[in-house]
Amino acid sequence: DVRLVESGGDLVQPGRSLTLSCSASGFDFAKNAVTWVRQAPGAGLEWVGLIRSNTYGATTEYATSVKGRFTFSRDDSKSVAYLQMDSLRTEDTAVYYCSSIRYFEQWGQGTRVTVSS
Amino acid sequence: DIQMTQSPSAISASVGDRVTITCRASQGINNYLAWFQQKPGKVPRRLIYGTFTLERGVPSRFSGSGSGTEFTLTISSLLRDDFATYYCLQHNDYPWTFGQGTTVE
């Protein structure tokens, strides 16, 4: 079965850091970009960014709201993508989804991040 | 950043109705426009990409159209299963941006 599973969501204080993981199975993870999308409570979808496959240098793109604070990476040997979030703000509170295969064909179930003092 | 504006924000509709949702981009996006459906408590699902192309398994009652800066998602005859929130996404320029969503209720 094709699967993506996010993990690492937690309650953190503003200004702190957190790293999310997106574990893939059932498809050729190394050949696919990984996209991150978040959804604040009661709000719409927000594109966070993506990391391309290593074929394209694992280059990254970020939303303006997270650029300079969030960093994507990937470990194809483990079929895992990471989202490192630094200098967290209360407005980063959301469910974070990863998706892959033609960017959006497969989604994880999401992991919740709450930024609060 | 390209701004995506959906209208209306909510639609009150009944089974069998024809439903149209509009998405306007703040600049041209070369038809790099996708539509997503999200049901409450569920993961989003891409319905359409490249303005017109249905994802595998998406019923033919869904269709997409448009060009330039104005795009539409049409549900030809609404089924109970279609009550959800719909989002457009431009994937022409980085950063990609979603519309604010349209709830069909």
Tab-separated table of C-alpha atoms in Angstrom:
chain	number	residue	atom	x	y	z
A	1	ASP	CA	0.000	0.000	0.000
A	2	VAL	CA	1.121	3.524	-0.738
A	3	ARG	CA	1.439	5.396	2.539
A	4	LEU	CA	2.724	8.603	4.023
A	5	VAL	CA	2.859	8.989	7.775
A	6	GLU	CA	3.702	12.243	9.518
A	7	SER	CA	5.012	12.342	13.053
A	8	GLY	CA	6.646	14.718	15.482
A	9	GLY	CA	3.806	17.120	16.147
A	10	ASP	CA	3.798	18.554	19.652
A	11	LEU	CA	3.024	21.510	21.906
A	12	VAL	CA	5.948	23.922	21.856
A	13	GLN	CA	6.620	27.397	23.175
A	14	PRO	CA	7.035	30.357	20.844
A	15	GLY	CA	10.593	30.757	19.662
A	16	ARG	CA	11.409	27.092	20.047
A	17	SER	CA	12.143	24.509	17.347
A	18	LEU	CA	10.453	21.313	16.249
A	19	THR	CA	11.149	18.760	13.540
A	20	LEU	CA	8.425	16.821	11.754
A	21	SER	CA	8.968	13.589	9.852
A	22	CYS	CA	7.131	12.187	6.848
A	23	SER	CA	7.732	8.456	6.361
A	24	ALA	CA	6.881	6.923	3.000
A	25	SER	CA	6.211	3.379	1.879
A	26	GLY	CA	4.809	1.561	-1.118
A	27	PHE	CA	6.262	3.792	-3.839
A	28	ASP	CA	9.587	5.026	-5.155
A	29	PHE	CA	10.091	7.822	-2.654
A	30	ALA	CA	13.460	8.833	-4.072
A	31	LYS	CA	11.935	9.782	-7.417
A	32	ASN	CA	9.293	12.061	-5.958
A	33	ALA	CA	9.140	15.539	-4.526
A	34	VAL	CA	7.566	15.972	-1.100
A	35	THR	CA	5.172	18.824	-0.535
A	36	TRP	CA	4.132	20.235	2.838
A	37	VAL	CA	0.733	21.831	3.437
A	38	ARG	CA	-0.661	23.086	6.731
A	39	GLN	CA	-4.080	23.948	8.040
A	40	ALA	CA	-4.609	26.172	11.056
A	41	PRO	CA	-7.626	25.412	13.256
A	42	GLY	CA	-10.821	26.290	11.436
A	43	ALA	CA	-8.881	27.733	8.512
A	44	GLY	CA	-8.065	26.839	4.933
A	45	LEU	CA	-5.118	25.105	3.387
A	46	GLU	CA	-1.744	26.844	3.231
A	47	TRP	CA	1.077	25.592	1.005
A	48	VAL	CA	4.236	25.493	3.115
A	49	GLY	CA	6.709	24.353	0.474
A	50	LEU	CA	8.382	21.414	-1.172
A	51	ILE	CA	11.619	19.538	-1.582
A	52	ARG	CA	12.417	18.067	-4.956
A	53	SER	CA	13.984	14.695	-5.550
A	54	ASN	CA	17.747	14.314	-5.552
A	55	THR	CA	17.524	14.054	-9.330
A	56	TYR	CA	16.781	17.757	-9.112
A	57	GLY	CA	19.306	18.390	-6.399
A	58	ALA	CA	16.811	18.120	-3.522
A	59	THR	CA	16.205	21.819	-4.045
A	60	THR	CA	13.522	23.501	-2.007
A	61	GLU	CA	10.792	26.128	-2.260
A	62	TYR	CA	9.137	27.850	0.693
A	63	ALA	CA	6.079	29.914	1.409
A	64	THR	CA	6.847	33.526	2.228
A	65	SER	CA	5.458	33.063	5.751
A	66	VAL	CA	8.021	30.383	6.647
A	67	LYS	CA	11.038	31.266	4.535
A	68	GLY	CA	14.162	31.555	6.656
A	69	ARG	CA	12.567	29.712	9.589
A	70	PHE	CA	11.612	26.337	8.109
A	71	THR	CA	13.972	23.896	6.398
A	72	PHE	CA	13.118	20.813	4.356
A	73	SER	CA	15.396	17.835	4.009
A	74	ARG	CA	15.124	14.204	2.981
A	75	ASP	CA	16.832	10.883	3.559
A	76	ASP	CA	16.034	8.637	0.625
A	77	SER	CA	17.797	5.673	2.256
A	78	LYS	CA	15.085	5.758	4.913
A	79	SER	CA	12.273	7.087	2.686
A	80	VAL	CA	11.763	9.964	5.089
A	81	ALA	CA	11.340	13.687	4.600
A	82	TYR	CA	11.827	16.210	7.361
A	83	LEU	CA	10.463	19.637	8.146
A	84	GLN	CA	12.618	21.511	10.649
A	85	MET	CA	10.754	24.450	12.108
A	86	ASP	CA	12.733	27.114	13.955
A	87	SER	CA	11.662	30.334	15.663
A	88	LEU	CA	8.119	29.028	15.912
A	89	ARG	CA	5.285	31.515	16.223
A	90	THR	CA	1.760	31.129	17.504
A	91	GLU	CA	0.539	31.492	13.915
A	92	ASP	CA	2.406	28.307	13.001
A	93	THR	CA	-0.171	26.344	14.982
A	94	ALA	CA	-1.714	23.936	12.479
A	95	VAL	CA	-2.049	20.393	11.268
A	96	TYR	CA	0.881	19.720	8.975
A	97	TYR	CA	0.439	17.378	6.023
A	98	CYS	CA	3.055	15.935	3.721
A	99	SER	CA	2.138	14.773	0.239
A	100	SER	CA	3.973	13.139	-2.629
A	101	ILE	CA	3.659	11.404	-6.009
A	102	ARG	CA	3.036	14.073	-8.588
A	103	TYR	CA	3.127	16.487	-5.640
A	104	PHE	CA	-0.370	15.765	-4.311
A	105	GLU	CA	-1.471	12.258	-5.266
A	106	GLN	CA	-0.793	10.758	-1.860
A	107	TRP	CA	-1.243	12.506	1.496
A	108	GLY	CA	-0.409	11.655	5.064
A	109	GLN	CA	-2.976	11.925	7.807
A	110	GLY	CA	-1.326	15.024	9.283
A	111	THR	CA	0.413	15.829	12.534
A	112	ARG	CA	-0.664	18.599	14.902
A	113	VAL	CA	1.676	21.385	15.966
A	114	THR	CA	0.590	23.780	18.671
A	115	VAL	CA	2.715	26.814	19.438
A	116	SER	CA	1.708	28.344	22.734
A	117	SER	CA	3.250	29.582	25.945
B	1	ASP	CA	3.078	36.199	-4.140
B	2	ILE	CA	0.134	35.411	-6.418
B	3	GLN	CA	-3.177	35.920	-4.622
B	4	MET	CA	-5.972	33.450	-5.315
B	5	THR	CA	-9.497	34.643	-4.589
B	6	GLN	CA	-12.354	32.167	-4.549
B	7	SER	CA	-16.005	33.042	-4.768
B	8	PRO	CA	-18.347	32.513	-3.211
B	9	SER	CA	-17.005	31.594	0.232
B	10	ALA	CA	-19.982	29.324	0.777
B	11	ILE	CA	-22.749	27.867	-1.349
B	12	SER	CA	-26.037	26.551	-0.076
B	13	ALA	CA	-27.027	23.829	-2.506
B	14	SER	CA	-29.202	20.770	-2.827
B	15	VAL	CA	-28.654	17.332	-4.298
B	16	GLY	CA	-29.012	17.579	-8.045
B	17	ASP	CA	-27.971	21.236	-8.270
B	18	ARG	CA	-25.345	22.489	-10.683
B	19	VAL	CA	-22.617	24.176	-8.652
B	20	THR	CA	-19.947	26.548	-9.946
B	21	ILE	CA	-17.000	27.873	-7.951
B	22	THR	CA	-14.757	30.608	-9.297
B	23	CYS	CA	-11.100	31.223	-8.581
B	24	ARG	CA	-9.337	34.413	-9.679
B	25	ALA	CA	-5.596	34.831	-9.752
B	26	SER	CA	-3.893	38.172	-9.192
B	27	GLN	CA	-1.850	37.538	-12.347
B	28	GLY	CA	-1.757	35.047	-15.181
B	29	ILE	CA	-0.898	31.478	-14.180
B	30	ASN	CA	-0.692	29.691	-17.533
B	31	ASN	CA	-3.461	27.246	-16.614
B	32	TYR	CA	-1.385	25.805	-13.752
B	33	LEU	CA	-4.475	25.568	-11.586
B	34	ALA	CA	-5.589	22.643	-9.438
B	35	TRP	CA	-8.724	21.991	-7.422
B	36	PHE	CA	-8.894	20.114	-4.131
B	37	GLN	CA	-11.777	18.728	-2.140
B	38	GLN	CA	-11.668	18.404	1.635
B	39	LYS	CA	-14.354	16.845	3.786
B	40	PRO	CA	-14.536	17.646	7.511
B	41	GLY	CA	-11.821	15.852	9.447
B	42	LYS	CA	-10.377	14.344	6.283
B	43	VAL	CA	-7.257	14.763	4.217
B	44	PRO	CA	-7.526	16.933	1.086
B	45	ARG	CA	-7.865	15.230	-2.268
B	46	ARG	CA	-6.796	16.685	-5.596
B	47	LEU	CA	-9.642	16.563	-8.108
B	48	ILE	CA	-8.274	18.465	-11.084
B	49	TYR	CA	-4.883	19.679	-12.254
B	50	GLY	CA	-3.784	21.785	-15.175
B	51	THR	CA	-7.191	23.539	-15.116
B	52	PHE	CA	-8.996	20.729	-16.967
B	53	THR	CA	-7.552	17.292	-16.213
B	54	LEU	CA	-9.425	15.061	-13.793
B	55	GLU	CA	-7.450	12.869	-11.435
B	56	ARG	CA	-7.994	9.137	-11.848
B	57	GLY	CA	-11.169	8.056	-10.159
B	58	VAL	CA	-12.746	11.497	-10.009
B	59	PRO	CA	-16.329	11.368	-11.290
B	60	SER	CA	-17.093	13.063	-14.581
B	61	ARG	CA	-19.670	15.336	-12.925
B	62	PHE	CA	-16.636	17.411	-11.887
B	63	SER	CA	-15.087	19.645	-14.529
B	64	GLY	CA	-12.643	22.504	-14.639
B	65	SER	CA	-12.327	25.364	-17.060
B	66	GLY	CA	-10.789	28.767	-17.451
B	67	SER	CA	-7.738	30.611	-18.650
B	68	GLY	CA	-5.612	33.595	-17.842
B	69	THR	CA	-6.659	34.665	-14.392
B	70	GLU	CA	-10.183	33.255	-14.056
B	71	PHE	CA	-10.989	29.596	-13.472
B	72	THR	CA	-14.039	27.586	-12.516
B	73	LEU	CA	-14.857	24.263	-10.938
B	74	THR	CA	-18.264	22.925	-11.908
B	75	ILE	CA	-20.176	20.060	-10.366
B	76	SER	CA	-22.846	19.226	-12.905
B	77	SER	CA	-25.284	17.474	-10.570
B	78	LEU	CA	-24.457	17.586	-6.885
B	79	LEU	CA	-24.457	14.363	-4.927
B	80	ARG	CA	-24.584	14.011	-1.147
B	81	ASP	CA	-20.925	12.916	-1.250
B	82	ASP	CA	-19.918	16.276	-2.771
B	83	PHE	CA	-20.772	18.402	0.259
B	84	ALA	CA	-17.293	19.578	1.213
B	85	THR	CA	-14.884	22.499	1.035
B	86	TYR	CA	-13.122	23.129	-2.266
B	87	TYR	CA	-9.807	24.909	-2.749
B	88	CYS	CA	-7.988	26.115	-5.813
B	89	LEU	CA	-4.196	26.164	-5.987
B	90	GLN	CA	-1.950	27.933	-8.458
B	91	HIS	CA	1.249	26.036	-9.202
B	92	ASN	CA	2.664	28.331	-11.851
B	93	ASP	CA	4.897	30.502	-9.700
B	94	TYR	CA	6.597	29.897	-6.394
B	95	PRO	CA	5.383	30.198	-3.757
B	96	TRP	CA	2.339	28.168	-4.754
B	97	THR	CA	-0.809	29.602	-3.203
B	98	PHE	CA	-4.254	28.288	-2.298
B	99	GLY	CA	-7.520	30.110	-2.488
B	100	GLN	CA	-9.342	30.609	0.805
B	101	GLY	CA	-11.841	27.841	0.121
B	102	THR	CA	-15.500	27.467	-0.812
B	103	THR	CA	-17.791	25.388	1.350
B	104	VAL	CA	-20.663	23.612	-0.374
B	105	GLU	CA	-23.301	23.092	2.285
